[in-house]
Structure formats: structure tokens, C-alpha cells
CSV table of C-alpha atoms in Angstrom, one decimal:
chain,number,residue,atom,x,y,z
O,1,VAL,CA,-18.3,-23.5,-50.1
O,2,PHE,CA,-16.5,-20.5,-48.5
O,3,ASN,CA,-18.0,-18.1,-51.0
O,4,MET,CA,-21.4,-19.6,-50.3
O,5,GLY,CA,-20.9,-18.8,-46.6
O,6,MET,CA,-19.9,-15.2,-47.4
O,7,THR,CA,-23.1,-14.9,-49.6
O,8,LEU,CA,-25.4,-16.3,-46.9
O,9,GLY,CA,-23.8,-14.0,-44.3
O,10,ALA,CA,-24.4,-11.0,-46.6
O,11,LEU,CA,-28.1,-12.1,-46.8
O,12,ASP,CA,-28.3,-12.1,-43.0
O,13,ARG,CA,-28.7,-15.9,-42.8
O,14,PRO,CA,-26.0,-16.5,-40.1
O,15,GLU,CA,-26.9,-20.0,-39.1
O,16,GLU,CA,-26.7,-21.3,-42.7
O,17,ALA,CA,-23.5,-19.3,-43.2
O,18,LEU,CA,-21.9,-20.9,-40.2
O,19,GLU,CA,-22.8,-24.4,-41.5
O,20,ALA,CA,-21.1,-23.4,-44.8
O,21,PHE,CA,-18.0,-22.2,-43.1
O,22,ASP,CA,-17.8,-25.4,-41.0
O,23,THR,CA,-18.0,-27.4,-44.2
O,24,ALA,CA,-15.3,-25.2,-45.7
O,25,ILE,CA,-13.1,-25.9,-42.6
O,26,THR,CA,-13.7,-29.7,-43.0
O,27,LEU,CA,-12.6,-29.5,-46.6
O,28,LYS,CA,-9.7,-27.2,-46.0
O,29,PRO,CA,-8.7,-27.2,-42.3
O,30,ASP,CA,-5.7,-24.9,-42.8
O,31,ASP,CA,-7.8,-22.0,-44.2
O,32,ALA,CA,-7.8,-19.2,-41.6
O,33,ARG,CA,-10.4,-17.3,-43.5
O,34,ALA,CA,-13.2,-19.8,-42.8
O,35,TYR,CA,-12.3,-20.0,-39.1
O,36,LYS,CA,-12.4,-16.2,-38.9
O,37,GLN,CA,-15.8,-15.8,-40.6
O,38,ALA,CA,-17.2,-18.5,-38.4
O,39,GLY,CA,-15.8,-16.7,-35.4
O,40,LEU,CA,-17.3,-13.4,-36.5
O,41,ILE,CA,-20.8,-15.0,-36.7
O,42,CYS,CA,-20.5,-16.4,-33.2
O,43,GLN,CA,-19.1,-13.2,-31.8
O,44,ASN,CA,-21.9,-11.2,-33.3
O,45,ALA,CA,-24.4,-13.6,-31.9
O,46,GLY,CA,-22.8,-13.2,-28.4
O,47,LYS,CA,-21.5,-16.8,-28.4
O,48,MET,CA,-18.1,-15.8,-27.1
O,49,ASP,CA,-16.9,-19.3,-26.0
O,50,GLN,CA,-17.6,-20.6,-29.5
O,51,ALA,CA,-16.1,-17.6,-31.1
O,52,THR,CA,-13.0,-18.0,-29.0
O,53,GLU,CA,-12.5,-21.6,-30.3
O,54,TYR,CA,-12.6,-20.4,-33.9
O,55,TYR,CA,-10.3,-17.5,-33.2
O,56,GLU,CA,-7.8,-19.7,-31.5
O,57,LYS,CA,-7.6,-21.7,-34.8
O,58,VAL,CA,-7.1,-18.4,-36.7
O,59,PHE,CA,-4.4,-17.3,-34.4
O,60,LYS,CA,-2.4,-20.5,-34.9
O,61,LEU,CA,-2.7,-20.2,-38.6
O,62,ASP,CA,-2.3,-16.4,-38.9
O,63,PRO,CA,-0.9,-14.8,-35.7
O,64,SER,CA,-0.9,-11.4,-37.4
O,65,ASP,CA,-4.6,-11.1,-37.8
O,66,ASP,CA,-5.5,-7.7,-36.2
O,67,HIS,CA,-9.2,-8.5,-35.5
O,68,VAL,CA,-8.3,-11.7,-33.6
O,69,LYS,CA,-5.5,-10.1,-31.6
O,70,THR,CA,-7.9,-7.3,-30.6
O,71,PHE,CA,-10.6,-9.9,-29.7
O,72,PHE,CA,-8.2,-11.7,-27.3
O,73,GLN,CA,-7.0,-8.4,-25.8
O,74,ASP,CA,-10.5,-7.4,-25.1
O,75,GLN,CA,-11.4,-10.7,-23.6
O,76,LYS,CA,-8.4,-10.6,-21.4
O,77,LYS,CA,-9.4,-7.1,-20.2
O,78,LYS,CA,-13.0,-8.3,-19.5
O,79,GLU,CA,-11.7,-11.3,-17.5
O,80,HIS,CA,-9.3,-9.0,-15.6
O,81,SER,CA,-12.1,-6.6,-14.8
O,82,SER,CA,-14.4,-9.4,-13.8
O,83,ALA,CA,-11.8,-10.9,-11.4
O,84,VAL,CA,-11.2,-7.4,-9.9
O,85,GLU,CA,-14.9,-6.8,-9.4
O,86,ASP,CA,-15.4,-10.3,-7.9
O,87,PHE,CA,-12.5,-9.8,-5.3
O,88,LEU,CA,-13.7,-6.3,-4.6
O,89,LYS,CA,-17.3,-7.3,-4.0
O,90,LYS,CA,-16.1,-10.0,-1.5
O,91,ALA,CA,-13.7,-7.6,0.2
O,92,VAL,CA,-16.3,-4.9,0.7
O,93,THR,CA,-18.9,-7.4,2.0
O,94,ALA,CA,-16.4,-8.7,4.5
O,95,TYR,CA,-15.3,-5.2,5.5
O,96,ASN,CA,-18.9,-4.1,6.1
O,97,ALA,CA,-19.5,-7.2,8.2
O,98,GLY,CA,-16.5,-6.4,10.4
O,99,LYS,CA,-14.5,-9.3,9.1
O,100,TYR,CA,-11.4,-7.3,8.5
O,101,ASP,CA,-8.9,-10.2,8.1
O,102,ASP,CA,-11.0,-11.7,5.4
O,103,ALA,CA,-11.5,-8.2,3.8
O,104,GLN,CA,-7.7,-7.6,3.9
O,105,ALA,CA,-7.0,-10.9,2.1
O,106,GLN,CA,-9.5,-10.1,-0.6
O,107,PHE,CA,-8.3,-6.5,-1.1
O,108,GLU,CA,-4.8,-7.8,-1.4
O,109,GLU,CA,-5.9,-10.1,-4.2
O,110,VAL,CA,-7.2,-7.0,-6.0
O,111,THR,CA,-3.8,-5.3,-5.7
O,112,LYS,CA,-2.2,-8.2,-7.4
O,113,LEU,CA,-4.5,-7.6,-10.4
O,114,GLU,CA,-4.7,-3.8,-10.2
O,115,ASN,CA,-1.9,-2.2,-8.1
O,116,THR,CA,-3.3,1.3,-8.3
O,117,HIS,CA,-6.9,0.6,-7.3
O,118,LEU,CA,-8.0,3.6,-5.3
O,119,VAL,CA,-10.8,2.0,-3.2
O,120,THR,CA,-8.7,-1.0,-2.4
O,121,ARG,CA,-5.6,1.0,-1.3
O,122,TYR,CA,-7.8,3.2,1.0
O,123,HIS,CA,-9.5,0.3,2.7
O,124,LEU,CA,-6.2,-1.6,3.1
O,125,GLY,CA,-4.8,1.5,4.8
O,126,ARG,CA,-7.8,1.7,7.1
O,127,ILE,CA,-7.5,-1.9,8.0
O,128,VAL,CA,-3.8,-2.0,8.8
O,129,GLU,CA,-4.1,1.4,10.5
O,130,ALA,CA,-6.7,0.0,12.9
O,131,LYS,CA,-4.4,-2.9,13.6
O,132,GLY,CA,-1.6,-0.5,14.6
O,133,SER,CA,0.6,-1.1,11.5
O,134,VAL,CA,1.8,2.5,11.2
O,135,GLU,CA,4.3,2.0,8.4
O,136,ASP,CA,2.0,-0.3,6.3
O,137,ALA,CA,-0.9,2.2,6.7
O,138,ALA,CA,1.3,5.1,5.6
O,139,PHE,CA,2.5,3.1,2.6
O,140,HIS,CA,-1.1,2.6,1.3
O,141,TYR,CA,-2.1,6.2,1.8
O,142,GLU,CA,1.2,7.5,0.2
O,143,LYS,CA,0.6,5.2,-2.8
O,144,ILE,CA,-2.9,6.7,-3.2
O,145,LEU,CA,-1.4,10.2,-3.3
O,146,THR,CA,1.3,9.0,-5.8
O,147,ASP,CA,-1.1,7.2,-8.1
O,148,HIS,CA,-4.1,9.5,-7.7
O,149,PRO,CA,-2.7,13.0,-6.8
O,150,ASP,CA,-5.9,14.8,-7.7
O,151,GLN,CA,-8.4,12.4,-6.0
O,152,GLN,CA,-11.1,14.0,-3.9
O,153,ASP,CA,-12.9,10.8,-2.7
O,154,TYR,CA,-10.9,10.4,0.5
O,155,PRO,CA,-9.7,13.8,1.7
O,156,ASP,CA,-9.1,12.3,5.2
O,157,ILE,CA,-6.0,10.6,3.8
O,158,TYR,CA,-4.0,13.8,4.6
O,159,TYR,CA,-5.3,13.8,8.2
O,160,ARG,CA,-4.5,10.1,8.6
O,161,LEU,CA,-1.0,10.5,7.2
O,162,GLY,CA,-0.3,13.5,9.4
O,163,LYS,CA,-1.3,11.5,12.4
O,164,LEU,CA,0.7,8.5,11.3
O,165,TYR,CA,3.8,10.6,10.7
O,166,ALA,CA,3.4,12.2,14.1
O,167,ARG,CA,3.3,8.8,15.7
O,168,GLN,CA,6.6,8.1,13.9
O,169,ASN,CA,8.0,11.4,15.2
O,170,ASP,CA,8.5,12.6,11.7
O,171,ALA,CA,7.5,16.2,12.0
O,172,GLU,CA,8.9,17.1,8.5
O,173,LYS,CA,6.4,14.8,6.9
O,174,SER,CA,3.6,15.3,9.4
O,175,ILE,CA,3.4,19.2,9.0
O,176,PRO,CA,2.6,19.4,5.3
O,177,ALA,CA,0.2,16.5,5.6
O,178,LEU,CA,-1.7,18.2,8.4
O,179,LYS,CA,-1.6,21.5,6.6
O,180,ALA,CA,-3.2,19.8,3.6
O,181,ALA,CA,-5.8,18.3,5.9
O,182,MET,CA,-6.7,21.7,7.3
O,183,GLN,CA,-7.8,22.7,3.8
O,184,PHE,CA,-10.6,20.0,4.1
O,185,TYR,CA,-11.2,20.2,7.8
O,186,PRO,CA,-10.4,23.8,8.9
O,187,GLU,CA,-12.3,23.5,12.2
O,188,ASN,CA,-11.0,20.2,13.3
O,189,ILE,CA,-9.5,20.7,16.7
O,190,ASP,CA,-7.3,17.6,16.7
O,191,ILE,CA,-5.6,18.6,13.4
O,192,ARG,CA,-5.0,22.1,14.7
O,193,ILE,CA,-3.4,20.9,18.0
O,194,THR,CA,-1.4,18.1,16.4
O,195,LEU,CA,0.0,20.5,13.8
O,196,LEU,CA,1.2,22.9,16.5
O,197,TYR,CA,2.8,20.1,18.5
O,198,GLN,CA,4.6,19.0,15.3
O,199,TYR,CA,5.9,22.5,14.8
O,200,GLN,CA,7.3,22.3,18.4
O,201,ASN,CA,8.8,18.9,17.6
O,202,LEU,CA,10.5,20.3,14.5
O,203,PHE,CA,11.7,23.6,15.9
O,204,LEU,CA,12.4,22.8,19.5
O,205,ILE,CA,12.9,19.1,20.0
O,206,GLU,CA,14.1,17.4,16.8
O,207,ALA,CA,16.8,19.9,15.7
O,208,ASP,CA,18.4,23.3,16.1
O,209,LYS,CA,16.4,26.5,16.1
O,210,GLY,CA,17.3,27.2,12.5
O,211,LYS,CA,15.4,24.3,11.0
O,212,LYS,CA,12.7,24.9,8.4
O,213,THR,CA,9.6,23.1,7.2
O,214,ALA,CA,9.3,21.5,3.8
O,215,ASP,CA,7.6,24.8,2.7
O,216,GLY,CA,10.5,26.9,4.0
O,217,GLU,CA,8.8,28.1,7.2
O,218,GLU,CA,10.8,29.0,10.2
O,219,ALA,CA,9.5,29.2,13.8
O,220,SER,CA,9.1,33.0,13.5
O,221,ASP,CA,7.0,32.6,10.3
O,222,VAL,CA,4.7,30.2,12.1
O,223,VAL,CA,4.1,32.5,15.1
O,224,LYS,CA,3.5,35.5,12.7
O,225,TYR,CA,1.0,33.5,10.8
O,226,TYR,CA,-1.0,32.5,13.8
O,227,ARG,CA,-0.8,36.0,15.3
O,228,ALA,CA,-2.0,37.6,12.1
O,229,ARG,CA,-4.8,35.1,11.8
O,230,GLY,CA,-5.9,35.5,15.4
O,231,GLN,CA,-5.9,39.3,15.1
O,232,LYS,CA,-7.8,39.3,11.8
O,233,GLU,CA,-10.3,36.6,12.6
O,234,PRO,CA,-10.4,36.4,16.4
O,235,THR,CA,-12.5,33.2,16.6
O,236,SER,CA,-12.2,30.9,19.5
O,237,ASN,CA,-10.3,28.4,17.5
O,238,ASN,CA,-7.8,30.9,16.1
O,239,LEU,CA,-7.2,32.4,19.5
O,240,MET,CA,-6.7,29.0,21.0
O,241,ASP,CA,-4.2,28.2,18.3
O,242,LEU,CA,-2.2,31.3,19.0
O,243,GLY,CA,-2.4,30.7,22.8
O,244,LEU,CA,-1.1,27.1,22.2
O,245,ALA,CA,1.7,28.3,19.9
O,246,HIS,CA,3.0,30.5,22.8
O,247,PHE,CA,2.4,27.7,25.3
O,248,LEU,CA,4.6,25.5,23.2
O,249,ARG,CA,7.3,28.3,23.1
O,250,LEU,CA,7.2,28.6,19.3
O,251,ASP,CA,8.0,32.4,19.6
O,252,LEU,CA,11.7,31.9,19.9
O,253,GLU,CA,12.2,35.7,20.4
O,254,LYS,CA,10.5,35.4,23.8
O,255,GLY,CA,11.6,33.5,26.9
O,256,ASP,CA,9.6,30.8,28.6
O,257,GLU,CA,7.9,33.2,31.0
O,258,GLU,CA,6.9,35.6,28.2
O,259,ASN,CA,5.6,32.8,26.1
O,260,LEU,CA,3.6,31.5,29.0
O,261,GLN,CA,2.1,34.9,29.7
O,262,SER,CA,1.3,35.5,26.0
O,263,SER,CA,-0.4,32.1,26.0
O,264,ILE,CA,-2.6,33.0,29.0
O,265,ASP,CA,-3.5,36.4,27.5
O,266,TRP,CA,-4.6,34.8,24.2
O,267,LEU,CA,-6.4,31.9,25.8
O,268,GLN,CA,-8.3,34.3,28.0
O,269,LYS,CA,-9.5,36.2,25.0
């Protein structure tokens, strides 16, 4: 009967072949081959639930069957992807409707299934940031940069991280984040001003005058950079930066009055 099923299958008569395999199973219920061939027919016909029933029998009788193992692995991936998509759809719908608590709950369900999901981490960061949870927001944004270091979908992450670190009075982390943000938003006034204030925090408030940034910059390097840029490209923004750098007394070679005068001179220009 099993051979008859194989012949009918080869003749492209799947329904009759399935009947033959079912008969073979009734006659010999411990024959994994009949279950597998019946499962193949159902799988090819798109009847996945029925195929799963047959393959479960195969797996019990022959756990080493590669086709069956691959089938269950693929099914698990599809179920996983479907669950992620379902939670994500609900989360985005709630987010767009302004129901941020509901959105957060759904996004968190996604992270349980896919911990590195880019869209989910970004929106969780935005939600908790809006709620004032600085550390939680920074965690989500940092995880994105760890899991997706080359992502370009959300360049504002650097800006947001820079501002969050600044709120935590962590100039050492804030400065490189804001400098990265400048690559994407070179004319953003808030980034420019925040960056200069973070230089002041690092060099004049947080520590001794010999402290350096993560990139190895000293206060003198910063002033030289802003001066060179202001002289080479004397745009209003560049001159404002240079004036603010002196106003914040970042030129450690000058006293307070000299810095103030330099600030006035550059700002007037």
C-alpha cells in the first residue's frame, strides 16, 4: 500500500496518494515513512495544520529526520515573526493615537520576542524620554547603537543621547554623542550650544583643567578648532560658536575679562 501511495504521488494524484498512505498508516502505525509522505502531500497543498499532525508522528518515531526538523524550525520562525508583527502593529497604532502607555506595553512585548528590534527600541526610548525617564531612555538608545551600530534610520538618537547625558551631568558621554549629532544636523543651534556648555562642564566645572574628552581633546584644542573654523568659514553660526566658547571661558590661556572681550568681538562680527 505504501508503494502504491508513492506511485500515485509520482503520477501527480495527491489525493489518492494520501488515501493510500493513510491506509498504510492504519496497517502499520509505527512506519514513519507513511506519515512523512502524507505530511509532504499536505505541506505541498498548503495544509500546514494537517501536515503538522503527520510530522509530529514522524518526529516521535524518528526524531533524526532532517526534513521534519527543518519544518518545525521554519514553523516556529513563522509563528515568532507573526507574533512580533501582531504586537508591533498594535503598538504603532496605539502610539499614533497618542495612547503611549498602551503602546509601551505592546512594544515591551515585542522586546520579549526580539530583543534587538530597532523600531521597537527607538519608540520605547521616545516614550520613556517623554515621561522624563532619563536613564531608561538612554538605555534604549544605547542598545540601538550597540545592536545596530550602522543604522541610519534614526540619526536623532545621537542628539537625544547627548541631551540625556547632559541632563545627567555626564559631559564625557554627552560630548561625543553631540559631536556625532553634528554630523547629521550641522546647523542645529541647540546642539551647538549644548556641546559648548558640555565642554565647559568637562574642562571648568567637573574636573581639573587638564581633563580631556574621550577623543583626547583638551580645552586648548577646542578653542583652536572653533577659532580656525570661524576664521575659515565666518558664517553667523560659526562666529556665534566662537563667541560662546570665549564667553564660557574655554580659552584657558586668557583671563575672564579677556575671554569676555573676545566673546563680544566675535559675536559682534
